[in-house]
């Protein structure tokens, strides 16, 4: 509640400036920002989530906008990070809107265009087009869910596919991998891409440096990008910033991923075209009606520019998590519907991206070492290009067999040696435990056979 009280206090102070900024963009119209009377009213309005809060701006001609602002947790990141995140999201939305994608338009307030003005503001915010409908509730399991898609899910997928097709018709001129930025601090020209450029990768998970320039890139190909991200993650694990529950296992896992990326021809290829990719495409990104007719796709914060193969690979909401984690790279029911929609639209190229894009789904879990990772699925996805001598056990989990196999090739790595000592891991003890476990399993098997 305290963070909401602080935010409301700042909003009341900034209200005249916010309304003036909105009126400058919509000349001749009077704007009124609707501010909840207290923190409880803000909570009850449900216009917020863990990161963003949305407040309505009413114009006297009946048009409505949203003020999209970050929650004030009292621990804002440095200015350079905050400004890059906002500028990239606004630039991306304006480009996609111009391309005909079903996304909200966005505008940077005049008072935040300069770095100096931005640094003086206690809140991060911008203007957002008001979309009709409500946030669509989509279940992963049960009847009429992503696991059992019916007519409503199909309509939602058709809306998603239409936006993906619109994005595919708007390649970015600069053939680099990174995040969209604007030379004029968030105001994209309505007629051209002249004001755009592909800047460093504004990544949201763990691929950031802890010191300026914070964001890596841009990159000439995906191999360069993923090797850089893996090196950052490895450094973070070594320093104790990531995977503190199991730093040794996490470090070895990311060394294995690094080997796979380093030998992958597809990732090494320089892109002929690049496109925008949603960075957080879970099932909560859709606005629309109860029947599944979508009015827009939201939450483009952290979106990035990448190759065609990655940009149109499977969205996070589409692949079945348990099956994926178990190492099955086959397409899901939702992916099969998307492929069908693309084929009917004459876009076999986009269907192919879904069919052959599992590598990118696995790489999206860089920075994690838990049940969501899939050692079996990763090896299968990289099977065509993996090092011939990299053949870890593919039991589907990070079990003792995986540990024993994967530590051996990296024992000379000084960080691995340091982490072994830090966590007190004993290879010989683990090896004996595995042998004993297998022996007991065999004995139990033969006992069962003899009954």
Coordinates of C-alpha atoms in Angstrom, one line a residue:
X1 CA 0.0 0.0 0.0
X2 CA 2.8 2.4 0.8
X3 CA 4.2 2.4 -2.7
X4 CA 0.7 3.4 -4.0
X5 CA 0.4 6.2 -1.5
X6 CA 3.8 7.6 -2.7
X7 CA 2.8 7.2 -6.3
X8 CA -0.5 9.0 -5.8
X9 CA 1.4 11.9 -4.1
X10 CA 3.7 12.2 -7.1
X11 CA 0.8 12.0 -9.5
X12 CA -1.1 14.8 -7.8
X13 CA 2.0 17.0 -8.0
X14 CA 2.6 16.2 -11.7
X15 CA -1.0 16.2 -12.8
X16 CA -1.0 19.7 -14.4
X17 CA 2.2 18.9 -16.4
X18 CA 0.8 15.5 -17.5
X19 CA -2.4 17.0 -18.7
X20 CA -0.5 19.8 -20.6
X21 CA 1.7 17.2 -22.3
X22 CA -1.4 15.3 -23.5
X23 CA -3.0 18.5 -24.7
X24 CA 0.2 19.4 -26.7
X25 CA -0.1 16.1 -28.6
X26 CA -3.9 16.5 -29.2
X27 CA -4.0 20.2 -29.9
X28 CA -7.3 21.9 -29.3
X29 CA -8.5 19.2 -26.8
X30 CA -8.7 19.5 -23.1
X31 CA -7.3 16.6 -21.0
X32 CA -8.3 15.4 -17.6
X33 CA -6.2 12.7 -15.7
X34 CA -8.3 10.5 -13.5
X35 CA -6.5 9.9 -10.2
X36 CA -7.8 7.5 -7.6
X37 CA -8.7 9.2 -4.3
X38 CA -6.6 6.9 -2.2
X39 CA -4.4 3.8 -2.4
X40 CA -7.3 1.4 -1.7
X41 CA -9.2 2.8 -4.6
X42 CA -6.2 2.2 -6.8
X43 CA -6.0 -1.4 -5.7
X44 CA -9.7 -1.9 -6.2
X45 CA -9.5 -0.5 -9.8
X46 CA -7.4 -3.4 -10.9
X47 CA -5.7 -1.1 -13.4
X48 CA -2.3 -2.4 -12.3
X49 CA 0.0 -5.4 -12.2
X50 CA 3.4 -6.2 -10.7
X51 CA 5.2 -3.6 -12.8
X52 CA 2.8 -1.1 -14.6
X53 CA -0.2 0.9 -13.5
X54 CA -2.7 2.4 -16.0
X55 CA -4.8 5.5 -15.3
X56 CA -7.4 6.9 -17.7
X57 CA -7.0 10.3 -19.4
X58 CA -10.3 11.8 -20.6
X59 CA -10.4 14.3 -23.5
X60 CA -13.3 16.7 -24.0
X61 CA -14.1 15.2 -27.4
X62 CA -14.7 11.8 -26.0
X63 CA -11.3 10.2 -26.8
X64 CA -9.6 8.3 -24.0
X65 CA -6.0 7.5 -23.4
X66 CA -4.1 5.6 -20.7
X67 CA -1.2 6.9 -18.6
X68 CA 1.1 3.9 -18.4
X69 CA 3.5 4.3 -15.5
X70 CA 5.9 2.2 -13.5
X71 CA 5.2 1.2 -9.9
X72 CA 7.3 3.1 -7.4
X73 CA 8.9 0.4 -5.2
X74 CA 11.6 2.8 -4.0
X75 CA 14.3 1.0 -5.9
X76 CA 14.2 2.4 -9.4
X77 CA 17.1 1.3 -11.6
X78 CA 19.5 3.9 -13.0
X79 CA 18.2 6.6 -15.3
X80 CA 20.0 5.0 -18.4
X81 CA 18.0 1.8 -17.9
X82 CA 14.7 3.4 -17.3
X83 CA 14.9 5.8 -20.3
X84 CA 16.1 3.0 -22.6
X85 CA 13.1 0.8 -21.6
X86 CA 10.5 3.5 -22.1
X87 CA 12.0 4.8 -25.4
X88 CA 12.3 1.3 -26.8
X89 CA 8.7 0.4 -25.9
X90 CA 7.2 3.7 -27.3
X91 CA 9.3 3.4 -30.5
X92 CA 8.3 -0.2 -31.0
X93 CA 4.6 0.5 -30.5
X94 CA 4.5 3.4 -32.9
X95 CA 6.3 1.4 -35.6
X96 CA 4.0 -1.6 -35.2
X97 CA 0.9 0.6 -35.2
X98 CA 2.0 2.2 -38.4
X99 CA 2.5 -1.3 -39.9
X100 CA -1.1 -2.3 -39.1
X101 CA -0.5 -4.5 -36.1
X102 CA -3.2 -4.7 -33.5
X103 CA -1.3 -2.8 -30.8
X104 CA -1.9 0.4 -28.8
X105 CA -0.3 3.5 -30.1
X106 CA 2.0 5.3 -27.7
X107 CA 3.4 8.8 -27.2
X108 CA 6.3 10.2 -25.2
X109 CA 5.4 13.3 -23.1
X110 CA 7.2 16.4 -24.3
X111 CA 8.4 17.1 -20.7
X112 CA 10.3 13.8 -20.8
X113 CA 12.0 14.1 -24.2
X114 CA 15.3 15.3 -22.9
X115 CA 17.5 13.3 -20.5
X116 CA 17.8 16.3 -18.1
X117 CA 14.0 16.6 -17.8
X118 CA 13.6 12.9 -17.5
X119 CA 16.1 12.6 -14.6
X120 CA 14.2 15.2 -12.6
X121 CA 10.9 13.3 -12.7
X122 CA 10.0 10.9 -9.8
X123 CA 7.9 8.7 -12.1
X124 CA 8.4 6.9 -15.4
X125 CA 5.4 7.1 -17.7
X126 CA 4.1 7.7 -21.2
X127 CA 0.7 7.9 -23.0
X128 CA -1.0 4.8 -24.3
X129 CA -3.9 4.3 -26.7
X130 CA -7.1 3.1 -24.9
X131 CA -8.1 -0.3 -26.3
X132 CA -11.6 -1.6 -26.2
X133 CA -12.5 -4.8 -24.4
X134 CA -10.9 -6.4 -21.4
X135 CA -7.8 -8.5 -20.7
X136 CA -8.7 -12.0 -22.0
X137 CA -8.5 -14.8 -19.4
X138 CA -6.8 -17.8 -21.0
X139 CA -6.3 -21.0 -19.0
X140 CA -3.4 -23.4 -19.8
X141 CA -5.3 -26.5 -18.6
X142 CA -8.9 -27.7 -18.6
X143 CA -11.8 -27.5 -21.1
X144 CA -11.5 -24.7 -23.7
X145 CA -8.0 -24.0 -22.6
X146 CA -4.7 -23.9 -24.5
X147 CA -4.4 -27.6 -23.9
X148 CA -7.9 -28.2 -25.3
X149 CA -8.4 -25.3 -27.7
X150 CA -11.9 -24.6 -28.9
X151 CA -13.6 -21.8 -31.0
X152 CA -12.6 -19.0 -28.6
X153 CA -9.0 -20.0 -28.5
X154 CA -9.0 -20.2 -32.3
X155 CA -10.3 -16.7 -32.6
X156 CA -7.6 -15.4 -30.3
X157 CA -5.0 -17.2 -32.3
X158 CA -6.4 -15.7 -35.5
X159 CA -5.9 -12.3 -34.0
X160 CA -2.4 -13.1 -32.9
X161 CA -1.6 -14.5 -36.4
X162 CA -2.9 -11.3 -38.1
X163 CA -0.6 -9.2 -36.0
X164 CA 2.3 -11.5 -36.7
X165 CA 1.6 -11.2 -40.4
X166 CA 1.5 -7.4 -40.2
X167 CA 4.9 -7.4 -38.4
X168 CA 6.3 -9.7 -41.0
X169 CA 5.4 -7.1 -43.7
X170 CA 7.4 -4.4 -41.8
X171 CA 11.1 -5.5 -41.7
X172 CA 13.5 -3.1 -40.0
X173 CA 16.0 -1.5 -42.3
X174 CA 19.0 -1.9 -40.1
X175 CA 19.9 -5.6 -40.2
X176 CA 21.0 -5.8 -36.6
X177 CA 19.8 -7.6 -33.5
X178 CA 18.9 -5.4 -30.6
X179 CA 16.1 -3.0 -29.5
X180 CA 14.4 -0.2 -31.4
X181 CA 15.3 3.3 -30.3
X182 CA 14.3 6.7 -31.7
X183 CA 16.8 9.6 -32.5
X184 CA 14.2 12.1 -31.3
X185 CA 13.5 10.4 -27.9
X186 CA 10.4 8.5 -28.7
X187 CA 8.6 10.4 -31.5
X188 CA 8.6 8.1 -34.5
X189 CA 7.9 9.8 -37.8
X190 CA 4.5 8.7 -39.2
X191 CA 5.8 8.2 -42.7
X192 CA 9.2 6.5 -42.5
X193 CA 11.8 4.6 -40.5
X194 CA 14.4 7.4 -40.8
X195 CA 14.1 8.2 -37.1
X196 CA 14.6 4.6 -36.0
X197 CA 17.7 2.8 -35.2
X198 CA 18.5 -0.6 -33.7
X199 CA 20.3 0.0 -30.4
X200 CA 21.6 -2.2 -27.6
X201 CA 19.4 -5.1 -26.5
X202 CA 17.1 -3.9 -23.7
X203 CA 16.8 -7.2 -22.1
X204 CA 14.6 -7.7 -19.0
X205 CA 15.8 -11.0 -17.5
X206 CA 19.4 -11.3 -16.6
X207 CA 21.4 -10.3 -19.6
X208 CA 22.4 -6.9 -18.3
X209 CA 25.8 -5.6 -17.2
X210 CA 25.8 -4.3 -13.6
X211 CA 27.7 -1.2 -14.7
X212 CA 27.2 1.2 -17.7
X213 CA 26.5 0.8 -20.5
X214 CA 24.2 -1.9 -18.9
X215 CA 22.8 -3.3 -22.1
X216 CA 24.9 -5.3 -24.6
X217 CA 24.7 -5.0 -28.4
X218 CA 23.5 -4.4 -31.0
X219 CA 24.7 -7.6 -32.7
X220 CA 25.3 -8.7 -36.2
X221 CA 24.0 -12.2 -35.7
X222 CA 22.3 -14.3 -33.1
X223 CA 25.4 -16.3 -32.3
X224 CA 27.2 -13.1 -31.2
X225 CA 24.1 -12.1 -29.2
X226 CA 23.6 -15.4 -27.3
X227 CA 27.3 -15.9 -26.6
X228 CA 27.4 -12.4 -25.1
X229 CA 24.3 -13.1 -23.0
X230 CA 25.7 -16.4 -21.8
X231 CA 29.0 -14.8 -20.8
X232 CA 27.1 -12.2 -18.8
X233 CA 25.0 -14.9 -17.1
X234 CA 28.1 -16.9 -16.4
X235 CA 29.7 -13.9 -14.8
X236 CA 26.6 -13.2 -12.7
X237 CA 26.5 -16.8 -11.5
X238 CA 30.2 -16.7 -10.5
X239 CA 29.6 -13.4 -8.6
X240 CA 26.5 -14.8 -6.8
X241 CA 23.9 -12.7 -8.5
X242 CA 22.1 -15.6 -10.2
X243 CA 21.0 -19.1 -9.4
X244 CA 22.2 -18.9 -5.8
X245 CA 20.3 -22.1 -5.0
X246 CA 22.7 -24.2 -7.2
X247 CA 25.5 -22.1 -8.7
X248 CA 27.7 -25.1 -9.7
X249 CA 24.9 -26.8 -11.7
X250 CA 23.8 -23.5 -13.2
X251 CA 27.3 -22.7 -14.3
X252 CA 27.9 -26.0 -15.9
X253 CA 24.5 -25.9 -17.6
X254 CA 25.3 -22.5 -19.2
X255 CA 28.8 -23.7 -20.3
X256 CA 27.0 -26.5 -22.1
X257 CA 24.6 -24.0 -23.7
X258 CA 27.6 -21.9 -24.8
X259 CA 29.1 -24.9 -26.6
X260 CA 25.9 -25.5 -28.4
X261 CA 25.5 -21.9 -29.5
X262 CA 29.1 -21.7 -30.6
X263 CA 28.7 -24.5 -33.1
X264 CA 25.3 -23.6 -34.4
X265 CA 25.3 -22.6 -38.1
X266 CA 21.8 -21.1 -38.0
X267 CA 22.7 -18.7 -35.2
X268 CA 25.9 -17.7 -37.0
X269 CA 24.2 -16.6 -40.2
X270 CA 23.8 -12.8 -40.6
X271 CA 20.2 -11.9 -41.1
X272 CA 18.8 -10.9 -44.5
X273 CA 15.9 -9.2 -42.7
X274 CA 15.0 -8.4 -39.1
X275 CA 11.7 -8.0 -37.4
X276 CA 10.1 -7.1 -34.0
X277 CA 9.6 -9.9 -31.5
X278 CA 7.5 -9.7 -28.4
X279 CA 9.7 -10.5 -25.3
X280 CA 7.0 -11.7 -22.9
X281 CA 4.3 -13.3 -25.0
X282 CA 2.5 -15.3 -22.3
X283 CA -1.3 -15.8 -22.4
X284 CA -2.0 -12.5 -20.6
X285 CA -1.1 -10.2 -23.5
X286 CA -4.5 -10.2 -25.3
X287 CA -7.3 -7.6 -25.1
X288 CA -10.7 -8.4 -26.6
X289 CA -14.2 -9.6 -26.0
X290 CA -15.7 -12.7 -24.4
X291 CA -15.9 -14.6 -27.7
X292 CA -12.1 -14.2 -28.2
X293 CA -12.2 -11.4 -30.8
X294 CA -9.0 -9.5 -30.0
X295 CA -8.8 -5.7 -30.0
X296 CA -5.1 -5.6 -29.4
X297 CA -1.9 -7.2 -28.1
X298 CA -0.3 -5.5 -25.2
X299 CA 2.9 -5.4 -23.0
X300 CA 5.5 -4.7 -25.6
X301 CA 8.0 -3.6 -23.0
X302 CA 11.4 -5.2 -23.7
X303 CA 10.4 -6.2 -27.3
X304 CA 13.4 -6.6 -29.5
X305 CA 14.5 -6.9 -33.1
X306 CA 15.8 -10.2 -34.4
X307 CA 15.9 -12.7 -37.3
X308 CA 12.8 -13.9 -39.1
X309 CA 13.4 -17.4 -37.7
X310 CA 13.3 -16.2 -34.1
X311 CA 10.8 -13.4 -34.5
X312 CA 8.1 -15.8 -35.7
X313 CA 9.1 -18.8 -33.7
X314 CA 6.5 -20.1 -31.2
X315 CA 5.2 -17.6 -28.6
X316 CA 5.6 -18.6 -25.0
X317 CA 1.9 -19.2 -24.6
X318 CA 1.8 -21.7 -27.4
X319 CA 4.1 -24.5 -26.5
X320 CA 3.1 -26.9 -23.8
X321 CA 5.3 -26.3 -20.7
X322 CA 5.3 -29.8 -19.1
X323 CA 5.9 -31.5 -22.5
X324 CA 8.5 -28.9 -23.4
X325 CA 10.4 -29.3 -20.1
X326 CA 10.3 -33.1 -20.5
X327 CA 12.2 -32.7 -23.7
X328 CA 9.5 -33.2 -26.3
X329 CA 10.1 -30.7 -29.1
X330 CA 7.0 -31.6 -31.1
X331 CA 4.4 -28.9 -31.8
X332 CA 1.5 -28.4 -29.5
X333 CA -2.2 -28.2 -30.3
X334 CA -2.0 -24.4 -30.3
X335 CA 1.0 -24.4 -32.5
X336 CA -0.7 -26.7 -35.0
X337 CA -3.6 -24.3 -35.2
X338 CA -1.3 -21.4 -35.8
X339 CA 0.5 -23.3 -38.5
X340 CA -2.9 -24.1 -40.1
X341 CA -3.9 -20.4 -40.0
X342 CA -0.6 -19.3 -41.5
X343 CA -0.9 -21.9 -44.3
X344 CA -4.4 -20.7 -45.1
X345 CA -3.1 -17.1 -45.3
X346 CA -0.5 -18.2 -47.8
X347 CA 2.3 -17.7 -45.3
X348 CA 4.2 -21.0 -45.3
X349 CA 7.3 -19.1 -44.3
X350 CA 5.8 -18.2 -40.9
X351 CA 4.5 -21.7 -40.4
X352 CA 8.0 -23.0 -41.0
X353 CA 9.3 -20.6 -38.3
X354 CA 7.0 -22.3 -35.8
X355 CA 7.9 -25.8 -36.9
X356 CA 11.7 -25.2 -36.8
X357 CA 12.0 -22.7 -34.1
X358 CA 12.5 -24.8 -30.9
X359 CA 16.1 -23.6 -30.5
X360 CA 14.9 -20.1 -29.7
X361 CA 12.3 -21.3 -27.2
X362 CA 15.1 -23.2 -25.3
X363 CA 17.4 -20.2 -25.5
X364 CA 14.7 -18.0 -23.9
X365 CA 15.4 -19.8 -20.6
X366 CA 19.0 -18.6 -20.4
X367 CA 19.7 -17.5 -16.9
X368 CA 17.6 -20.2 -15.3
X369 CA 18.5 -23.6 -13.8
X370 CA 15.3 -25.2 -12.6
X371 CA 12.4 -27.5 -13.7
X372 CA 11.6 -25.1 -16.7
X373 CA 14.9 -26.0 -18.4
X374 CA 15.0 -29.0 -20.6
X375 CA 18.4 -30.7 -21.0
X376 CA 16.9 -33.4 -23.2
X377 CA 15.0 -30.9 -25.4
X378 CA 18.1 -28.7 -25.8
X379 CA 20.3 -31.5 -27.1
X380 CA 17.5 -32.6 -29.5
X381 CA 17.0 -29.0 -30.8
X382 CA 20.8 -28.6 -31.5
X383 CA 21.3 -32.2 -32.7
X384 CA 22.3 -31.2 -36.2
X385 CA 25.2 -28.9 -35.1
X386 CA 26.2 -29.9 -31.6
X387 CA 29.9 -30.8 -30.9
X388 CA 30.3 -34.5 -31.7
X389 CA 31.8 -35.2 -28.3
X390 CA 29.0 -33.5 -26.4
X391 CA 26.6 -36.3 -25.5
X392 CA 25.2 -35.7 -22.0
X393 CA 22.7 -38.2 -20.6
X394 CA 19.2 -37.0 -21.7
X395 CA 17.0 -38.3 -19.0
X396 CA 15.0 -35.1 -19.0
X397 CA 16.3 -33.7 -15.7
X398 CA 19.5 -32.5 -14.2
X399 CA 20.0 -35.8 -12.4
X400 CA 23.2 -37.3 -11.0
X401 CA 24.2 -38.9 -14.4
X402 CA 24.0 -35.4 -16.0
X403 CA 26.1 -33.9 -13.2
X404 CA 28.9 -36.6 -13.4
X405 CA 29.0 -36.4 -17.2
X406 CA 29.0 -32.6 -17.5
X407 CA 31.5 -31.7 -14.8
X408 CA 34.2 -33.8 -16.3
X409 CA 34.8 -31.7 -19.5
X410 CA 34.9 -28.5 -17.4
X411 CA 37.0 -29.6 -14.4
X412 CA 39.9 -27.5 -15.6
X413 CA 37.8 -24.3 -15.7
X414 CA 38.9 -22.2 -12.7
X415 CA 35.4 -21.0 -12.0
X416 CA 34.1 -24.6 -11.9
X417 CA 36.9 -25.5 -9.5
X418 CA 36.0 -22.5 -7.3
X419 CA 32.3 -23.4 -7.3
X420 CA 33.0 -27.1 -6.6
X421 CA 35.0 -26.0 -3.5
X422 CA 32.3 -23.4 -2.6
X423 CA 29.4 -25.9 -2.6
X424 CA 31.5 -28.8 -1.3
X425 CA 30.5 -31.2 -4.2
X426 CA 32.3 -34.5 -4.2
X427 CA 32.4 -36.2 -7.6
X428 CA 33.5 -39.6 -6.4
X429 CA 30.9 -39.7 -3.6
X430 CA 28.2 -38.8 -6.1
X431 CA 29.5 -41.4 -8.6
X432 CA 29.3 -44.1 -5.9
X433 CA 25.8 -43.0 -4.9
X434 CA 24.7 -43.2 -8.6
X435 CA 26.2 -46.7 -9.0
X436 CA 24.5 -47.9 -5.8
X437 CA 21.2 -46.4 -6.9
X438 CA 21.5 -48.1 -10.4
X439 CA 22.4 -51.4 -8.7
X440 CA 19.4 -51.3 -6.5
X441 CA 17.2 -50.3 -9.4
X442 CA 18.4 -53.4 -11.4
X443 CA 17.9 -55.7 -8.4
X444 CA 14.3 -54.4 -8.0
X445 CA 13.7 -54.8 -11.7
X446 CA 14.7 -58.5 -11.6
X447 CA 12.7 -59.1 -8.5
X448 CA 9.6 -57.8 -10.2
X449 CA 10.4 -60.0 -13.2
X450 CA 10.7 -63.1 -11.1
X451 CA 7.3 -62.6 -9.4

